[in-house]
GROMACS .gro file of C-alpha atoms in nm:
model
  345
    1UNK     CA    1  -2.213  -2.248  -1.299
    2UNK     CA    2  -2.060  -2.363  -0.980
    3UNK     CA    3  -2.205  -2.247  -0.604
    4UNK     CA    4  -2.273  -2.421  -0.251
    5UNK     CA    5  -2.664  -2.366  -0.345
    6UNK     CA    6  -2.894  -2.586  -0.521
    7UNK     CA    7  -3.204  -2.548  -0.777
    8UNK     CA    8  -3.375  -2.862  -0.680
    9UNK     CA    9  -3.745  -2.665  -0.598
   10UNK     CA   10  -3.703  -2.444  -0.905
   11UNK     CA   11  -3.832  -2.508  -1.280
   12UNK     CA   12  -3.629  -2.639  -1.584
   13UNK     CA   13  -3.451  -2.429  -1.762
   14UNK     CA   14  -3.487  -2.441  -2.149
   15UNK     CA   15  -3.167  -2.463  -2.302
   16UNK     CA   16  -3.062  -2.222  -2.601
   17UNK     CA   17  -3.172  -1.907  -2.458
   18UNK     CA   18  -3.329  -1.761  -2.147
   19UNK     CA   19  -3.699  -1.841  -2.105
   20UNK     CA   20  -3.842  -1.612  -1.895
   21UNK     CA   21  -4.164  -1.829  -1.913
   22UNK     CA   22  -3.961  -2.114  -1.719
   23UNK     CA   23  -3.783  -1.902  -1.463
   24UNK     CA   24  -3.919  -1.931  -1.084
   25UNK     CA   25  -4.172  -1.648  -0.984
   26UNK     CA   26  -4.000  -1.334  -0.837
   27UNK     CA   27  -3.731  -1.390  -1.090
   28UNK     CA   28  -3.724  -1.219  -1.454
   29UNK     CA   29  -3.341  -1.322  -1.582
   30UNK     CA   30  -3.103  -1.582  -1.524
   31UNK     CA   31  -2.862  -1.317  -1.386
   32UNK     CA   32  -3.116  -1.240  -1.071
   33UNK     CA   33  -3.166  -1.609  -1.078
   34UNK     CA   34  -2.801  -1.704  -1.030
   35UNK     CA   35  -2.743  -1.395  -0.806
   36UNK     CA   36  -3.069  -1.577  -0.557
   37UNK     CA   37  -2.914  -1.903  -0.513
   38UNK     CA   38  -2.535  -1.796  -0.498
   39UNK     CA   39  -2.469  -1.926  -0.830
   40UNK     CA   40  -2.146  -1.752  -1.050
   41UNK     CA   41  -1.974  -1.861  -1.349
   42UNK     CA   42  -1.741  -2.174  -1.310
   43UNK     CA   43  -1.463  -1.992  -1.529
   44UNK     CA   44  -1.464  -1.666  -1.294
   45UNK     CA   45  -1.111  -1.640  -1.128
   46UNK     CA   46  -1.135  -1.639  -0.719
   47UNK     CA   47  -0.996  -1.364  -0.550
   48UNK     CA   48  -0.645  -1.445  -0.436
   49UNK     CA   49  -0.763  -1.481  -0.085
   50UNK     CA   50  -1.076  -1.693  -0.145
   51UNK     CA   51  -0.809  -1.864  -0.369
   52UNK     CA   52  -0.632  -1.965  -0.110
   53UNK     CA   53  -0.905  -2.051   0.103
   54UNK     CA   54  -0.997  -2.308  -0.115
   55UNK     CA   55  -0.668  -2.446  -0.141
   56UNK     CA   56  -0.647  -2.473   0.239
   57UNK     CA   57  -1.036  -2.660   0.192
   58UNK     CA   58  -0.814  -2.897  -0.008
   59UNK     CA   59  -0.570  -2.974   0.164
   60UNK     CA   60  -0.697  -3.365   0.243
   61UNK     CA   61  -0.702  -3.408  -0.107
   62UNK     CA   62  -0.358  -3.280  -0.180
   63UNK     CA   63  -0.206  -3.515   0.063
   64UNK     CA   64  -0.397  -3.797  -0.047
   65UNK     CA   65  -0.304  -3.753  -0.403
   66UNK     CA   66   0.103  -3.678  -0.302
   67UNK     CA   67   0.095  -3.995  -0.064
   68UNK     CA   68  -0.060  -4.195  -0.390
   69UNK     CA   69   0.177  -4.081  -0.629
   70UNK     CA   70   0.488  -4.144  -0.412
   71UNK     CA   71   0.299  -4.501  -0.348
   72UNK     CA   72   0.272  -4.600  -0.742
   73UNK     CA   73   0.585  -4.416  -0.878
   74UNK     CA   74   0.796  -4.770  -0.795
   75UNK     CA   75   0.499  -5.010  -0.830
   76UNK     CA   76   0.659  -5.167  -1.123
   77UNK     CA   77   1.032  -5.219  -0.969
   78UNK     CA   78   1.134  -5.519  -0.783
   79UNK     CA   79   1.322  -5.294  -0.510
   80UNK     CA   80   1.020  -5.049  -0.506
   81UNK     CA   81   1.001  -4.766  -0.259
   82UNK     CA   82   1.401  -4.825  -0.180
   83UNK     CA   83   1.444  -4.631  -0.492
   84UNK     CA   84   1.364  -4.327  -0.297
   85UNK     CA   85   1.673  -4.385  -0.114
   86UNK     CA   86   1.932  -4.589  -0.365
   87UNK     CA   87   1.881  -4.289  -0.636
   88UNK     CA   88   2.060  -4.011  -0.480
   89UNK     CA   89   2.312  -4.296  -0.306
   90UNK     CA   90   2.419  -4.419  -0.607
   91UNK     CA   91   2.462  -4.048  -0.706
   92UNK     CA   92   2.629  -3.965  -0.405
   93UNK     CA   93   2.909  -4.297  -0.518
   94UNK     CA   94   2.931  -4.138  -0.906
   95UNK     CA   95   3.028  -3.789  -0.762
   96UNK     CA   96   3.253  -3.944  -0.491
   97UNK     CA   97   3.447  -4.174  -0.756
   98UNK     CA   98   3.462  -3.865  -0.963
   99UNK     CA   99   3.529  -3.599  -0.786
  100UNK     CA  100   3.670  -3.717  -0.439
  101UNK     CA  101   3.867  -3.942  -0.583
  102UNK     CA  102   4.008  -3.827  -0.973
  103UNK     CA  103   3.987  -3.500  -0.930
  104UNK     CA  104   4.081  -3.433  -0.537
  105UNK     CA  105   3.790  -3.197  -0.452
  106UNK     CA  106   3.777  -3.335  -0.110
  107UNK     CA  107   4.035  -3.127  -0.033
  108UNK     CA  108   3.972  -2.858   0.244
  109UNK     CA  109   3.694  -3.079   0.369
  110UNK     CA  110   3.766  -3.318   0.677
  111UNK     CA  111   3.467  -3.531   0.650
  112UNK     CA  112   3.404  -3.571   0.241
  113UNK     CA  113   3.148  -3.843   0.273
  114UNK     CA  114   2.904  -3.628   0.479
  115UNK     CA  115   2.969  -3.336   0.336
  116UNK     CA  116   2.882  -3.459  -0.040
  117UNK     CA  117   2.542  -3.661   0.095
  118UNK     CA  118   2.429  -3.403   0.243
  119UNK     CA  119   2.461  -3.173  -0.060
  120UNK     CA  120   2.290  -3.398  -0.289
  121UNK     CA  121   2.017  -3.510  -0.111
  122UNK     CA  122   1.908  -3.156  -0.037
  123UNK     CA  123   1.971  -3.045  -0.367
  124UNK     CA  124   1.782  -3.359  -0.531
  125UNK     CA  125   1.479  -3.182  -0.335
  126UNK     CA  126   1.506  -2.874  -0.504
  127UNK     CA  127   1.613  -2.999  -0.851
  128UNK     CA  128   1.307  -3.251  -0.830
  129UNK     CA  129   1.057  -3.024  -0.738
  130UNK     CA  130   1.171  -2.779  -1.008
  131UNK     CA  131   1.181  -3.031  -1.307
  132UNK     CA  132   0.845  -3.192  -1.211
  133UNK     CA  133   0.671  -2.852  -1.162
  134UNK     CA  134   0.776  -2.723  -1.519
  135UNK     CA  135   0.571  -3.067  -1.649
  136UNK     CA  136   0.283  -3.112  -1.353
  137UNK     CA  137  -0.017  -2.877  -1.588
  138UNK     CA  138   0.087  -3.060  -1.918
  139UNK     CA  139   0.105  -3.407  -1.726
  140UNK     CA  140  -0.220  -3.442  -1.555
  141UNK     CA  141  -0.406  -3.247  -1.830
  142UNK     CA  142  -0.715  -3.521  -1.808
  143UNK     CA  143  -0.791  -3.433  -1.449
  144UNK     CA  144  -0.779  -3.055  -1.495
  145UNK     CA  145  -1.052  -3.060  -1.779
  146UNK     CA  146  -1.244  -3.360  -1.605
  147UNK     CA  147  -1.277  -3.224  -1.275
  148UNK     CA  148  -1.284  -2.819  -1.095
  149UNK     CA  149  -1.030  -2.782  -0.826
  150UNK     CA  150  -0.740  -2.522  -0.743
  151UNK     CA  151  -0.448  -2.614  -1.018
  152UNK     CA  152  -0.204  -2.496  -0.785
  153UNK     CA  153  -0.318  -2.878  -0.567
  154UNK     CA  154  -0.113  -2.992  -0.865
  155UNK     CA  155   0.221  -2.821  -0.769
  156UNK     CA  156   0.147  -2.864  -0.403
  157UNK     CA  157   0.093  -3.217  -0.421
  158UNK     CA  158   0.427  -3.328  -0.654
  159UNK     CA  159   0.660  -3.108  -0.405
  160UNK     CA  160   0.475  -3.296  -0.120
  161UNK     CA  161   0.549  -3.614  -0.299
  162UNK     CA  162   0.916  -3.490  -0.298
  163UNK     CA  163   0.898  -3.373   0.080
  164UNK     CA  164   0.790  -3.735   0.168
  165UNK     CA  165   1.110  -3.844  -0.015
  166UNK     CA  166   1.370  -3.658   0.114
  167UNK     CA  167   1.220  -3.737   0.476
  168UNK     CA  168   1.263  -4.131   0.439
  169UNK     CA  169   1.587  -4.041   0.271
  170UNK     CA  170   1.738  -3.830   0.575
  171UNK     CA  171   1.745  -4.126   0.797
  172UNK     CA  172   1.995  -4.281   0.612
  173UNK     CA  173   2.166  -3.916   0.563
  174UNK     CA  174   2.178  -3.913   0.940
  175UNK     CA  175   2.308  -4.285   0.938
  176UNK     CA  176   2.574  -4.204   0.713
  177UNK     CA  177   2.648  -3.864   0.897
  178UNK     CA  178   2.690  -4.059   1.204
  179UNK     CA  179   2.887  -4.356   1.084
  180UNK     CA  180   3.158  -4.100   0.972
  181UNK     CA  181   3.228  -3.962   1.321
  182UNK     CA  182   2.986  -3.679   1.342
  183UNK     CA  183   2.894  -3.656   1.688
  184UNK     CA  184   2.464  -3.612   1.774
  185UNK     CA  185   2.430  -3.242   1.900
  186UNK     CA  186   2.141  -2.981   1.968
  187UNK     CA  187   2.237  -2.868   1.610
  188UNK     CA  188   2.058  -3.089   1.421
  189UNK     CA  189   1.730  -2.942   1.556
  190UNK     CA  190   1.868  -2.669   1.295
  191UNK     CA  191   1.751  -2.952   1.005
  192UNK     CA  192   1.403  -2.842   1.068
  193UNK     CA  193   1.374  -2.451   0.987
  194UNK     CA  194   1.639  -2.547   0.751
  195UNK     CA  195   1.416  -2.795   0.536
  196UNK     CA  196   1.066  -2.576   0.617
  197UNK     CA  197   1.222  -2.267   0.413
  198UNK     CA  198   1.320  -2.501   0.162
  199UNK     CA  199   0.996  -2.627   0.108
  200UNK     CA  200   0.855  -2.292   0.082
  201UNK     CA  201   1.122  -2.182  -0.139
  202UNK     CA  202   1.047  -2.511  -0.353
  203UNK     CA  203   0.673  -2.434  -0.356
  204UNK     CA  204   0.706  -2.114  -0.545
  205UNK     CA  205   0.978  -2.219  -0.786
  206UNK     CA  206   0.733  -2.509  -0.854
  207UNK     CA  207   0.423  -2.292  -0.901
  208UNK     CA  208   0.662  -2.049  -1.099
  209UNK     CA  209   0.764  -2.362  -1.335
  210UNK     CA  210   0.425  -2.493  -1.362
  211UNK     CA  211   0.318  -2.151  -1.506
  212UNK     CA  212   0.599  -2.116  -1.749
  213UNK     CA  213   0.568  -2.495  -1.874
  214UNK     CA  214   0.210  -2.470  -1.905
  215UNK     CA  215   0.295  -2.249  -2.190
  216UNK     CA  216   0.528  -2.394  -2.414
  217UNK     CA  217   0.689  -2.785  -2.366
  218UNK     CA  218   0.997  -2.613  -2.494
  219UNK     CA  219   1.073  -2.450  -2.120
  220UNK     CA  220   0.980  -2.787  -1.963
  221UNK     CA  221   1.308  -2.949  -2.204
  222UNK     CA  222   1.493  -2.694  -2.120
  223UNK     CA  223   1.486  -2.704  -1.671
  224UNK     CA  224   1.697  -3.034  -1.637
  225UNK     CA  225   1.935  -2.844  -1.854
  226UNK     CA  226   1.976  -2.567  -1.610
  227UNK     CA  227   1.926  -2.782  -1.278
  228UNK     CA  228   2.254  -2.947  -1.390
  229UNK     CA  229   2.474  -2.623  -1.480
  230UNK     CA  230   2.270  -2.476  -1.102
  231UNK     CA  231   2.422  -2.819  -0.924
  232UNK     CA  232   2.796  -2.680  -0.960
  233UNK     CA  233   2.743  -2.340  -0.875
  234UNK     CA  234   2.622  -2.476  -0.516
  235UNK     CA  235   2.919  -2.654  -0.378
  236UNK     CA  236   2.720  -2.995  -0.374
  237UNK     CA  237   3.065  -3.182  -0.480
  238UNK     CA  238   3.314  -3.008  -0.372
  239UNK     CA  239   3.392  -2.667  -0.117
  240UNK     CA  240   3.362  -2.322  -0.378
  241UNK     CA  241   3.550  -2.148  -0.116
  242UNK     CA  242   3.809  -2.447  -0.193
  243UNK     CA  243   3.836  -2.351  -0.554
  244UNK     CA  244   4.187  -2.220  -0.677
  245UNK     CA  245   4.075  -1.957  -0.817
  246UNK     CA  246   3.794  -1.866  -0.545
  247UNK     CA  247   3.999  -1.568  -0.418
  248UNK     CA  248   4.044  -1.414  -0.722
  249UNK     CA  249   3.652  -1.340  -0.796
  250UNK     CA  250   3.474  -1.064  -0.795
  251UNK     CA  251   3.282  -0.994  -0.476
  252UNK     CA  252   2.950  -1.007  -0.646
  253UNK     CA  253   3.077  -1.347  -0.798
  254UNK     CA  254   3.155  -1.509  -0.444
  255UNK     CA  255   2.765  -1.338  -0.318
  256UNK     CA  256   2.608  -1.547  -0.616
  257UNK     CA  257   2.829  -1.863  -0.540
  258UNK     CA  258   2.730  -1.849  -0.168
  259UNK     CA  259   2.404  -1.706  -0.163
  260UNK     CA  260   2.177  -1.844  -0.471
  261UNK     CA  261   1.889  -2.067  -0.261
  262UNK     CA  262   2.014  -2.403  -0.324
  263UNK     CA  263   2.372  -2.287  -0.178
  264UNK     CA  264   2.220  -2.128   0.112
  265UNK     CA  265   1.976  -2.421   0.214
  266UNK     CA  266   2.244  -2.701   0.124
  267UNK     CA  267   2.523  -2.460   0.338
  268UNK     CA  268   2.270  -2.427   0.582
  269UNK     CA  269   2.231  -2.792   0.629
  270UNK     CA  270   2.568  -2.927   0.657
  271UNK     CA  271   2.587  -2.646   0.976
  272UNK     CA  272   2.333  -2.847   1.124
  273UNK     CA  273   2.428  -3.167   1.091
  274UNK     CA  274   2.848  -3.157   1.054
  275UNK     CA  275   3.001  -3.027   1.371
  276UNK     CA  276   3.383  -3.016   1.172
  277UNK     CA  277   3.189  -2.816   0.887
  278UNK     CA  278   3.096  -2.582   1.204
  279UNK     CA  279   3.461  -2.632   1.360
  280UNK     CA  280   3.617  -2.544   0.967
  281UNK     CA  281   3.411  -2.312   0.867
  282UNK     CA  282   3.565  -1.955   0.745
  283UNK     CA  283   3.560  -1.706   1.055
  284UNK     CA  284   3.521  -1.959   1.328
  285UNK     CA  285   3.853  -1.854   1.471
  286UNK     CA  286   3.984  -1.489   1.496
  287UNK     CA  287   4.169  -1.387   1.159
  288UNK     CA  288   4.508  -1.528   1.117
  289UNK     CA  289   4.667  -1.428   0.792
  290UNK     CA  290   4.972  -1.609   0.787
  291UNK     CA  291   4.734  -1.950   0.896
  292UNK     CA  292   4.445  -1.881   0.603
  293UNK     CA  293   4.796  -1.820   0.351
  294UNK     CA  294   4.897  -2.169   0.463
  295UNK     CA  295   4.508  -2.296   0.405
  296UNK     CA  296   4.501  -2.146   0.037
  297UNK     CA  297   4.852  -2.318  -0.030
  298UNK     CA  298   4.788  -2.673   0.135
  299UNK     CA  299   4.411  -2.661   0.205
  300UNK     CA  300   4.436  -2.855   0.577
  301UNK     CA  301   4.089  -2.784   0.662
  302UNK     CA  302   4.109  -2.673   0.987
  303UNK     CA  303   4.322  -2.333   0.901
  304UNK     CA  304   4.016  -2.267   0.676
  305UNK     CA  305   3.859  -2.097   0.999
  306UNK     CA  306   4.127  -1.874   1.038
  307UNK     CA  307   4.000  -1.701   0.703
  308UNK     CA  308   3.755  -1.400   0.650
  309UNK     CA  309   3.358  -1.559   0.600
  310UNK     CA  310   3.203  -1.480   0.283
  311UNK     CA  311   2.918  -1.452   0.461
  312UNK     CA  312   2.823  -1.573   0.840
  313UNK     CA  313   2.562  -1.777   0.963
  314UNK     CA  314   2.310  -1.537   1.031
  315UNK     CA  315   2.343  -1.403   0.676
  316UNK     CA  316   2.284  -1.751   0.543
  317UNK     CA  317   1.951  -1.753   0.765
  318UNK     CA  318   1.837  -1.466   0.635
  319UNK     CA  319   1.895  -1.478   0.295
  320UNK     CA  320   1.763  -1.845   0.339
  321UNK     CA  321   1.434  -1.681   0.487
  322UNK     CA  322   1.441  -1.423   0.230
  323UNK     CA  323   1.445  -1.659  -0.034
  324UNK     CA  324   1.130  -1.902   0.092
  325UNK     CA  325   0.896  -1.580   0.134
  326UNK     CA  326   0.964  -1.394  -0.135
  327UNK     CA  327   1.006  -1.733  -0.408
  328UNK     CA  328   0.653  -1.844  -0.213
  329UNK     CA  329   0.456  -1.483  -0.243
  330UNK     CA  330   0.570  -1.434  -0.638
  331UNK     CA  331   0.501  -1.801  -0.745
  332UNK     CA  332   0.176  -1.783  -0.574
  333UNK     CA  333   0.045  -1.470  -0.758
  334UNK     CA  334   0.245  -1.547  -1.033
  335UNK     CA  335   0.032  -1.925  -1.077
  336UNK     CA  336  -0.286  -1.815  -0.926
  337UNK     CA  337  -0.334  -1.474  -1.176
  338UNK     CA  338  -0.402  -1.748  -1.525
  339UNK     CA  339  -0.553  -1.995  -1.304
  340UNK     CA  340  -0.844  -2.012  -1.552
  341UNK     CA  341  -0.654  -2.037  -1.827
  342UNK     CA  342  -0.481  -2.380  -1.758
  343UNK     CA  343  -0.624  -2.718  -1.912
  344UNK     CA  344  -0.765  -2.480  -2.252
  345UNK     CA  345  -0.692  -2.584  -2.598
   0.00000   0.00000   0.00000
């Protein structure tokens, strides 16, 4: 029994049975008793509101244990916390030697470097918080059946802990950014909104995860699996609207290309921070077919904005919007409806 009440004034109870001989005057079963001093059973689910009241009470404590985590995860390593940084870097080299170098996909893109940091470091947020959410229940199984708290402070915390990564990891993104020739504008007040609706959309997907891989370790095996196929169908190496045969797809095709939630938040980005991914981008100048013929043939990146948009700005905001609220609402329900059943067996 759990409640903000105490029995310190009333008599022992004997244990193995209710004996109304022991119970406090006025009272004639435990149920009345625990009904007088608040008490209910430990096990009962909270309503979803009260649920999130006490996750809000919490709060402290899910910072605490994020800032901890990120703290001891490079304890052990010589470079330590620099990992944060030289992980998605060294990355960000691989896919460049691969891909902007052996197999050309720079092309259509005037500022490569940028472009391809930017799209992995954002993505690395999402992928991150999605692989660690599908393991967080099964990980920290100890502290679930030693101690009573919200398990969604689990799911919290580890995207936190990725949050505080990606932020010491964007000033270098915005050193690199700048060291390429992209000039400092009112834009990149755009990075804000941009990474808040990510980190709502990651919340959910994490709760989501933690659900499923509280269930079977199987699922858990199977995320990194699917983060890497996800990671191509975003554009983090290389333009999709660059792709030979890009024009050729199926309008429905091109909508889940452009418009799945690491696409939009990674797209959503590099508007922020690139002003020639702004300047290139697909209906930035009036339609000229004979100039977007010429881009599909030689793929100069600046006749790229004489081309019809798969979708504009504003539909990237809202789908980007859409995405966070509706991700965040399910995953919360979603977690918080077998809250009691997590840490059995």
């Amino acid at each position: 029994m759990t409640a903000p009440g105490s029995l310190l004034n009333a008599g022992v109870l004997a244990p193995g049975g209710e004996d109304t001989d022991q119970l406090p005057e006025g009272s004639s079963s435990l149920a009345e008793l625990a009904a007088q001093y608040g008490l209910r059973p430990s096990s009962a689910r909270p309503g979803l509101v009260s649920y999130l009241r006490l996750l809000w009470q919490r709060r402290h404590f899910i910072l605490a244990y994020a800032t901890a985590r990120n703290v001891s995860m490079y304890t052990e390593a010589r470079l330590g916390q620099l990992w944060q940084v030289l992980t998605p870097l060294l990355n960000s080299a691989v896919y460049y030697l691969i891909f902007g170098i052996i197999f050309e996909a720079n092309r259509g893109i005037s500022n490569y470097t940028a472009f391809l940091v930017i799209g992995v470091f954002i993505f690395a947020f999402t992928e991150r918080s999605i692989v660690v959410g599908s393991t967080v229940m099964r990980a920290n199984i100890a502290l679930i059946r030693a101690l009573y708290f919200p398990r969604a402070c689990l799911p919290l915390a580890y995207v936190l802990v990725e949050f505080q990564q990606l932020a010491v990891s964007m000033l270098v993104v915005f050193a690199i950014v700048l060291g390429t020739g992209e000039p400092l504008t009112w834009y990149w007040l755009l990075l804000l909104p941009t990474l808040v609706l990510q980190g709502m959309f990651n919340v959910g997907a994490a709760l989501l995860m933690a659900r499923f891989g509280a269930g079977a370790q199987d699922f858990s095996e199977l995320i990194p699996f699917l983060t890497r196929v996800w990671r191509y169908f975003c554009g983090v190496m290389y333009s999709v609207t660059s792709l030979p045969s890009y024009a050729t797809l199926p309008v429905w095709a091109k909508d889940l290309i452009s418009l799945n939630p690491a696409a939009v938040y990674i797209s959503l980005a590099r508007y922020a921070l690139m002003a020639t991914q702004r300047a290139d981008a697909p209906g930035a100048q009036p339609y000229n077919a004979a100039k977007c013929a010429l881009f599909n043939a030689t793929k100069h990146p600046p006749l790229q904005a004489y081309c019809h948009p798969t979708t504009s700005i504003g539909e990237l905001w809202l789908v980007g919007i859409g995405w966070a609220v509706v991700t965040l609402v399910v995953g919360a329900v979603y977690f918080w409806q077998a809250e009691t059943r997590y840490g059995r067996g």
